[in-house]
PDB file of C-alpha atoms in Angstrom:
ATOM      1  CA  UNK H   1     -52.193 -38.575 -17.034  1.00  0.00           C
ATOM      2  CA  UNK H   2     -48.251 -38.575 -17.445  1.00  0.00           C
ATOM      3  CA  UNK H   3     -48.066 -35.363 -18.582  1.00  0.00           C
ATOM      4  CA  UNK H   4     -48.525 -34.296 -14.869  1.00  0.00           C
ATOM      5  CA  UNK H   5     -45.692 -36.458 -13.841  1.00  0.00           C
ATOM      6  CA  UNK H   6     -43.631 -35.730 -16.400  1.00  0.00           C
ATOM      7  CA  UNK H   7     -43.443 -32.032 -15.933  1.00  0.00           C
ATOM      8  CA  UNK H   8     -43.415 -32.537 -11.488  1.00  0.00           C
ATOM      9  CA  UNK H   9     -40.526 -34.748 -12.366  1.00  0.00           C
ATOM     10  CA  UNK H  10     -38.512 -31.831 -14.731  1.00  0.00           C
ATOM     11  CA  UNK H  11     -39.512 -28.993 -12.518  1.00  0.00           C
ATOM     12  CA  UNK H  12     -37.746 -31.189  -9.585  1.00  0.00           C
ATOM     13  CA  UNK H  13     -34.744 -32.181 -11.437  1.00  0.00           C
ATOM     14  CA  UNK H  14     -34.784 -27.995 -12.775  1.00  0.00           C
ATOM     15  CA  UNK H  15     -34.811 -27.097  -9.434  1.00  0.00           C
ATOM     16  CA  UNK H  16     -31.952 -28.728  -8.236  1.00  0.00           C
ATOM     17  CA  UNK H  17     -30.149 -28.555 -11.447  1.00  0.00           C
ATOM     18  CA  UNK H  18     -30.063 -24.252 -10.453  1.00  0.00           C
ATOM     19  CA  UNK H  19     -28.718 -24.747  -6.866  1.00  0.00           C
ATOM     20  CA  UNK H  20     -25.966 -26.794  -8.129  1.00  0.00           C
ATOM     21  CA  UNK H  21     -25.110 -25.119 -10.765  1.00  0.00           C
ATOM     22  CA  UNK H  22     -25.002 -22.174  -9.199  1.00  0.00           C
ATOM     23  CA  UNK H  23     -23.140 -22.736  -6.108  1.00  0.00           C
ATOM     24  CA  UNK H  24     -19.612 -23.359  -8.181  1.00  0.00           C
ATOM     25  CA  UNK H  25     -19.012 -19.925  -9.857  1.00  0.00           C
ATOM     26  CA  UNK H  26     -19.298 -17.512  -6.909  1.00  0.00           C
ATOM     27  CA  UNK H  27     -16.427 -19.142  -5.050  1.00  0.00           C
ATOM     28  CA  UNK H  28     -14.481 -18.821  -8.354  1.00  0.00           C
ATOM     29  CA  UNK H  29     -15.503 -15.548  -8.830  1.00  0.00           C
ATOM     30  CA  UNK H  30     -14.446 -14.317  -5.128  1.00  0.00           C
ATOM     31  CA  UNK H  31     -11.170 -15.981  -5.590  1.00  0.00           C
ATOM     32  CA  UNK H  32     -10.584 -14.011  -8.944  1.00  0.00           C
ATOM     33  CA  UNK H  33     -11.348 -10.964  -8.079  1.00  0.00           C
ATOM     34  CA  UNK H  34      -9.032 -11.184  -4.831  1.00  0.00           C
ATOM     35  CA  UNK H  35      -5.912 -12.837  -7.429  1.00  0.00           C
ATOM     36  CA  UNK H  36      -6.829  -9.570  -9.454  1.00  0.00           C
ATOM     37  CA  UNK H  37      -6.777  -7.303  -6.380  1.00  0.00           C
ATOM     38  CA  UNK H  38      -3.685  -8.376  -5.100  1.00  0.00           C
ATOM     39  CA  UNK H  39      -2.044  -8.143  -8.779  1.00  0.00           C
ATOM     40  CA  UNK H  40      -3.370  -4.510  -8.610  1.00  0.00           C
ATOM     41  CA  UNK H  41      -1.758  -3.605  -5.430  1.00  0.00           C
ATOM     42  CA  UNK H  42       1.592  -5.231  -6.285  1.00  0.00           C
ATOM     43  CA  UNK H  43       0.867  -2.770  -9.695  1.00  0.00           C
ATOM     44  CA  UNK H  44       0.665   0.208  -7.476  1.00  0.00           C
ATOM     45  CA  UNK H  45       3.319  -0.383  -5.144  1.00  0.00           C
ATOM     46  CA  UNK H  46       5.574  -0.929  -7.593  1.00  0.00           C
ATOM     47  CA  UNK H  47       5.230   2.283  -9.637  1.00  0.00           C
ATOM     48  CA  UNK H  48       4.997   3.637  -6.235  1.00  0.00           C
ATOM     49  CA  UNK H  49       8.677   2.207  -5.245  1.00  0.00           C
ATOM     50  CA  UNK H  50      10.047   3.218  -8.472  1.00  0.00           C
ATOM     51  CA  UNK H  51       8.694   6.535  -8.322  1.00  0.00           C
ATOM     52  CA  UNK H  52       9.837   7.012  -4.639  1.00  0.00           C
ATOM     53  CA  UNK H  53      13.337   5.781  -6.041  1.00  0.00           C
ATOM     54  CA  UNK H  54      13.472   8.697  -8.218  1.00  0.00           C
ATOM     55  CA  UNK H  55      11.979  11.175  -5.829  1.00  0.00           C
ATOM     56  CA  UNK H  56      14.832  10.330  -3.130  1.00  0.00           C
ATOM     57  CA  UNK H  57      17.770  10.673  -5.735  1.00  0.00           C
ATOM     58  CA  UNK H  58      16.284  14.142  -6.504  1.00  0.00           C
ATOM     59  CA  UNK H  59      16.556  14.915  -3.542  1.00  0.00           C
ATOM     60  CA  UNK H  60      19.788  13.100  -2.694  1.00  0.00           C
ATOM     61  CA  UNK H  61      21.080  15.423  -5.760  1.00  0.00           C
ATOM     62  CA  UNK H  62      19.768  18.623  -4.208  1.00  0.00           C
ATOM     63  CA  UNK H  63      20.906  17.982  -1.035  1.00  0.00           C
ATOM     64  CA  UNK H  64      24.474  17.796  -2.342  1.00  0.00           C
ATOM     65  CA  UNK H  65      24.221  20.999  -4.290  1.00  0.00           C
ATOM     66  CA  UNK H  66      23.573  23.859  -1.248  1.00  0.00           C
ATOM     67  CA  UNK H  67      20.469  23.054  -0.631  1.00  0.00           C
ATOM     68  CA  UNK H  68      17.868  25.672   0.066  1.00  0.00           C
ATOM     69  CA  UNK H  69      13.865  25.404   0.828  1.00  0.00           C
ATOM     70  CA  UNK H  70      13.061  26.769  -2.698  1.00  0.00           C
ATOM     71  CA  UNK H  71      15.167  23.311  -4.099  1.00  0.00           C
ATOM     72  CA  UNK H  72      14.188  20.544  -1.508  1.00  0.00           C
ATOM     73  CA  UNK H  73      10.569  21.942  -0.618  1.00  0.00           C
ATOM     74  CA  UNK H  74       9.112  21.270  -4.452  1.00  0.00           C
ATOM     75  CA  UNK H  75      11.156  17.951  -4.564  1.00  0.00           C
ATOM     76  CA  UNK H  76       9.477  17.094  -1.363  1.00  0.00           C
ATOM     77  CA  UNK H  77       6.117  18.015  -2.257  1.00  0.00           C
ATOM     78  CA  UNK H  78       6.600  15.511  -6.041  1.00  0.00           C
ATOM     79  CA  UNK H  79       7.189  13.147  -3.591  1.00  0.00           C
ATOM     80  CA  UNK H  80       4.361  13.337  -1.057  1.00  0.00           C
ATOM     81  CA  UNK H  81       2.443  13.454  -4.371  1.00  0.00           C
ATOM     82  CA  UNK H  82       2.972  10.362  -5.540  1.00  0.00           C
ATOM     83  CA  UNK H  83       2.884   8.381  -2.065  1.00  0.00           C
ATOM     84  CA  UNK H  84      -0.785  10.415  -2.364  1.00  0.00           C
ATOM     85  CA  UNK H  85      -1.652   8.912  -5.684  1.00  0.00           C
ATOM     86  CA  UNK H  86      -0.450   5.260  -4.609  1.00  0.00           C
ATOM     87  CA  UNK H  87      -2.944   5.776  -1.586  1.00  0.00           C
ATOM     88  CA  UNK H  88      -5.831   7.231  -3.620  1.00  0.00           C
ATOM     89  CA  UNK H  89      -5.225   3.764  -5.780  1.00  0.00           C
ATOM     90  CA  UNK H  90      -4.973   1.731  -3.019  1.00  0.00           C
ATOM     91  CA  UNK H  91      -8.459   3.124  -1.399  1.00  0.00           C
ATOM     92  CA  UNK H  92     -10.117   2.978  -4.417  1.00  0.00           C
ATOM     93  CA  UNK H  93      -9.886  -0.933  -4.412  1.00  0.00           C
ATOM     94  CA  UNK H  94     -12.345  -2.910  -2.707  1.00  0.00           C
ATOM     95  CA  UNK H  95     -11.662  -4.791   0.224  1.00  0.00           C
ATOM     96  CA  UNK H  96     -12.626  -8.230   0.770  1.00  0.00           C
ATOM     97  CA  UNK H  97     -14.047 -10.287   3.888  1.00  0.00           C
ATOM     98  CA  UNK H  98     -11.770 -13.109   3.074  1.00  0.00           C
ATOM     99  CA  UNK H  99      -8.250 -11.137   1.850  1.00  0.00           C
ATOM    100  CA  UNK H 100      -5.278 -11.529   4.318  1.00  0.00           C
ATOM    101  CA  UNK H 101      -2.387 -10.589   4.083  1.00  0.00           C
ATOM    102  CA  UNK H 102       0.123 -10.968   1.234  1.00  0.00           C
ATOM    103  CA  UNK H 103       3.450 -11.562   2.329  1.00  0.00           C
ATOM    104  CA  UNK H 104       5.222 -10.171  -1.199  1.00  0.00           C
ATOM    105  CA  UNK H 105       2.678  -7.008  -0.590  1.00  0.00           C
ATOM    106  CA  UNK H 106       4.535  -6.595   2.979  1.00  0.00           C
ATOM    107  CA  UNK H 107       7.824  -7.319   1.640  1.00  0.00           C
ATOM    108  CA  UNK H 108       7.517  -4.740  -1.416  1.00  0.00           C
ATOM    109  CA  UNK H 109       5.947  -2.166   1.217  1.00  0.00           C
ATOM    110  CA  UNK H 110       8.754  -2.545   3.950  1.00  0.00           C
ATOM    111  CA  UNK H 111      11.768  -2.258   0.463  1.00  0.00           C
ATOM    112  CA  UNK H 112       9.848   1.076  -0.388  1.00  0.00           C
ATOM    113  CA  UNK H 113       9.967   2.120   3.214  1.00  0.00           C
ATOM    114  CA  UNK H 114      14.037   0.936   3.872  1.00  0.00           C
ATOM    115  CA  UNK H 115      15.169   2.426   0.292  1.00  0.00           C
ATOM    116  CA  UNK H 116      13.500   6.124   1.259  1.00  0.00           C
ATOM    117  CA  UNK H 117      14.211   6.591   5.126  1.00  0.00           C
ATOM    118  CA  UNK H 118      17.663   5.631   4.484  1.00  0.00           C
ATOM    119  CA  UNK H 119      18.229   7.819   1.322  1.00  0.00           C
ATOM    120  CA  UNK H 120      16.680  10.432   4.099  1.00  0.00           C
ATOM    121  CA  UNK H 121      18.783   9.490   6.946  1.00  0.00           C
ATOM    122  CA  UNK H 122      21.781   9.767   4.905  1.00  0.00           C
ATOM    123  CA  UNK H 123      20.925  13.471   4.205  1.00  0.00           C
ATOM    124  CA  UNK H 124      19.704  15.002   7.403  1.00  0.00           C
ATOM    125  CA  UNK H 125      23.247  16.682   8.281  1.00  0.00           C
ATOM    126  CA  UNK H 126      22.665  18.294   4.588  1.00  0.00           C
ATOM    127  CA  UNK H 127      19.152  18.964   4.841  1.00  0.00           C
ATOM    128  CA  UNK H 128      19.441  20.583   8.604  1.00  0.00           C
ATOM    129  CA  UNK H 129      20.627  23.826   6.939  1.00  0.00           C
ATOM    130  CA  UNK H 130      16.657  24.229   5.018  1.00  0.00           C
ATOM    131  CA  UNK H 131      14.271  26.127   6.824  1.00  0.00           C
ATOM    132  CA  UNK H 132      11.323  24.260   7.070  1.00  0.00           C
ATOM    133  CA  UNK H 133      12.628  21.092   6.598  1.00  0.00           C
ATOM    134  CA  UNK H 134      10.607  19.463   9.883  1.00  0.00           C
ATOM    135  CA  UNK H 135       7.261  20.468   7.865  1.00  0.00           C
ATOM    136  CA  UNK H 136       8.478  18.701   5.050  1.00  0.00           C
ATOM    137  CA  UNK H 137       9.182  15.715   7.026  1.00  0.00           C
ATOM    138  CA  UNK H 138       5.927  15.744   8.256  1.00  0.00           C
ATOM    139  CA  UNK H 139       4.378  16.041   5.438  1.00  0.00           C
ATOM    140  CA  UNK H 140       6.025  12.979   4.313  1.00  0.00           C
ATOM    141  CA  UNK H 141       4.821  11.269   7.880  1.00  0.00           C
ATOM    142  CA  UNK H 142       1.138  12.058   7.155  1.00  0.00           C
ATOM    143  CA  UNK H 143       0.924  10.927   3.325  1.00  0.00           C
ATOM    144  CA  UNK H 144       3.714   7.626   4.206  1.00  0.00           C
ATOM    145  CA  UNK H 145       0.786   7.024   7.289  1.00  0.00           C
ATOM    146  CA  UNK H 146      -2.585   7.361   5.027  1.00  0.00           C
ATOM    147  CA  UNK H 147      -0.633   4.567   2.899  1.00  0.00           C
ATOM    148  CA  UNK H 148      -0.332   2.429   5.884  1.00  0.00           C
ATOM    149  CA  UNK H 149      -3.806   3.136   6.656  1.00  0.00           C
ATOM    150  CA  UNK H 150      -5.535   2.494   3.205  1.00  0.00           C
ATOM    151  CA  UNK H 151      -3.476  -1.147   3.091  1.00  0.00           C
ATOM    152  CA  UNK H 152      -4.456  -2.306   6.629  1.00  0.00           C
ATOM    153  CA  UNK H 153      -7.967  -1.362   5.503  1.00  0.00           C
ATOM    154  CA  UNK H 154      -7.452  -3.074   1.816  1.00  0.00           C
ATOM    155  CA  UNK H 155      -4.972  -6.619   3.463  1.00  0.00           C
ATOM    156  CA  UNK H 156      -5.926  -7.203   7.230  1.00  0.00           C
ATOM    157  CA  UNK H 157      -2.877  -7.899   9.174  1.00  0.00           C
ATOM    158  CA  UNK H 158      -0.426  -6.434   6.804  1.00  0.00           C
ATOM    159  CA  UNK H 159       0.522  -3.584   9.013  1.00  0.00           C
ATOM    160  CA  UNK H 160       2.169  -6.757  11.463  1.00  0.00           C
ATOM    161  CA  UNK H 161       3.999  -8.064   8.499  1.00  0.00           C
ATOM    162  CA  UNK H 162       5.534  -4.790   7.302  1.00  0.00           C
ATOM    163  CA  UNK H 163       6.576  -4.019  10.921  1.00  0.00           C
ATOM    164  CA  UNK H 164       8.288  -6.952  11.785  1.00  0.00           C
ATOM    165  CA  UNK H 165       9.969  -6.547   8.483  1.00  0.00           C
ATOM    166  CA  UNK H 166      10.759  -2.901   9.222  1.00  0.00           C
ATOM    167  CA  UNK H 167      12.643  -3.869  13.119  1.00  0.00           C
ATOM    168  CA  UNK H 168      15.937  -2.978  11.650  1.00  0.00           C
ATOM    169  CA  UNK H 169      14.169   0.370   9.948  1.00  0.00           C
ATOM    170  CA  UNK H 170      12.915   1.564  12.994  1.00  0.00           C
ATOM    171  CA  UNK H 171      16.037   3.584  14.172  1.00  0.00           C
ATOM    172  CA  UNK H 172      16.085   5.895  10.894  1.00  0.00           C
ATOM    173  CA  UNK H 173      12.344   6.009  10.916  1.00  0.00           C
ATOM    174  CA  UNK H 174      12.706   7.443  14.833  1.00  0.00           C
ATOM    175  CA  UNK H 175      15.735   9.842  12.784  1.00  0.00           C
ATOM    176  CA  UNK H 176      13.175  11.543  10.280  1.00  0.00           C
ATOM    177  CA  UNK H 177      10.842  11.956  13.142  1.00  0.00           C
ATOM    178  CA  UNK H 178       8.060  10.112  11.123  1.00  0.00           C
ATOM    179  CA  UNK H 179       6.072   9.409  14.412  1.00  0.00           C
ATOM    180  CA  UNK H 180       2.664   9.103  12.712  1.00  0.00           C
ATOM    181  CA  UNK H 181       3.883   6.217  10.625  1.00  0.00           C
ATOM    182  CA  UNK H 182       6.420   4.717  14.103  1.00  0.00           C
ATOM    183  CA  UNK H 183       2.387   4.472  15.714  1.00  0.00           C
ATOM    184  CA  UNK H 184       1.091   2.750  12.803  1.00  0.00           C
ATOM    185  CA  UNK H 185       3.736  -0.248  12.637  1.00  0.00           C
ATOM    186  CA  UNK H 186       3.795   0.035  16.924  1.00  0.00           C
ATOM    187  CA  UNK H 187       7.379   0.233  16.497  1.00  0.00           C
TER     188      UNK H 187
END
């Protein structure tokens, strides 16, 4: 006659000994996996900004040399490449329901986009001379806007941070004619 009892009792106490203990780990887990996502995009801006570094003092080296559209247009197209690959990254990440923003994320976007479009702006009066060169620009506009794109989707909001950041930007960004990515901050 206990046995009955017994076992009622443990089923009960099993029962509510699962909900409990399994309420705990799936907040932890969400919050991991967004620390881990935002560690990956700080990962892929960063190679992106050192990358983009290198690309615009190629080009900054070119320029100085008599530049021509068989030196600039290849230099160019490296670095629409890599602002390509940092997007591809970017998209291939999950978003998540309860990610904002990341104020270093906007910061480190808005010094990748202030260190290139003034390296650029600093060589239009060289670079007026290649034929082509308003192709290459937009070029540059289309892969700089997809990367805009692909972190709104990934960070909601972060498009507002990187534009109020970028104010002072807007200027050279109006100078390389980069319209697509002027829309995408509403600057």
């Amino acid at each position: 006659m206990q046995f009955p009892r017994v076992l009622s009792v443990l089923s009960l106490f099993f029962a509510f000994a699962f909900i409990f203990a399994s309420a705990s780990p799936v907040a932890e887990t969400e919050v991991s996996v967004a620390k881990r996502q935002e560690a990956e995009v700080v990962t892929i801006l960063t190679t992106l900004h050192t990358q983009t570094l290198a690309d615009a003092a190629a080009i900054q080296a070119a320029a100085l040399l008599n530049p021509s559209e068989d030196s600039i247009s290849p230099l160019f197209d490296t670095l629409v490449a890599h602002i390509n690959e940092a997007t591809t990254a970017i998209n291939a990440l999950e978003p998540s329901a309860k990610r904002q923003s990341s104020d270093d994320i906007a910061a480190l976007v808005a010094l990748i986009f202030t260190d290139l479009t003034t390296t650029l702006d600093g060589l239009l009066v060289q670079l007026s001379g290649v034929p082509n060169i308003g192709v290459l620009f937009s070029g540059l506009d289309v892969a700089l806007n997809q990367l805009l794109k692909g972190l709104e989707g990934l960070l909601a909001g972060v498009l507002d941070l990187v534009a109020t950041l970028l104010v002072n930007v807007a200027a050279l960004l109006r100078n390389l004619a980069l319209g697509l990515t002027l829309a995408s901050l509403g600057l």
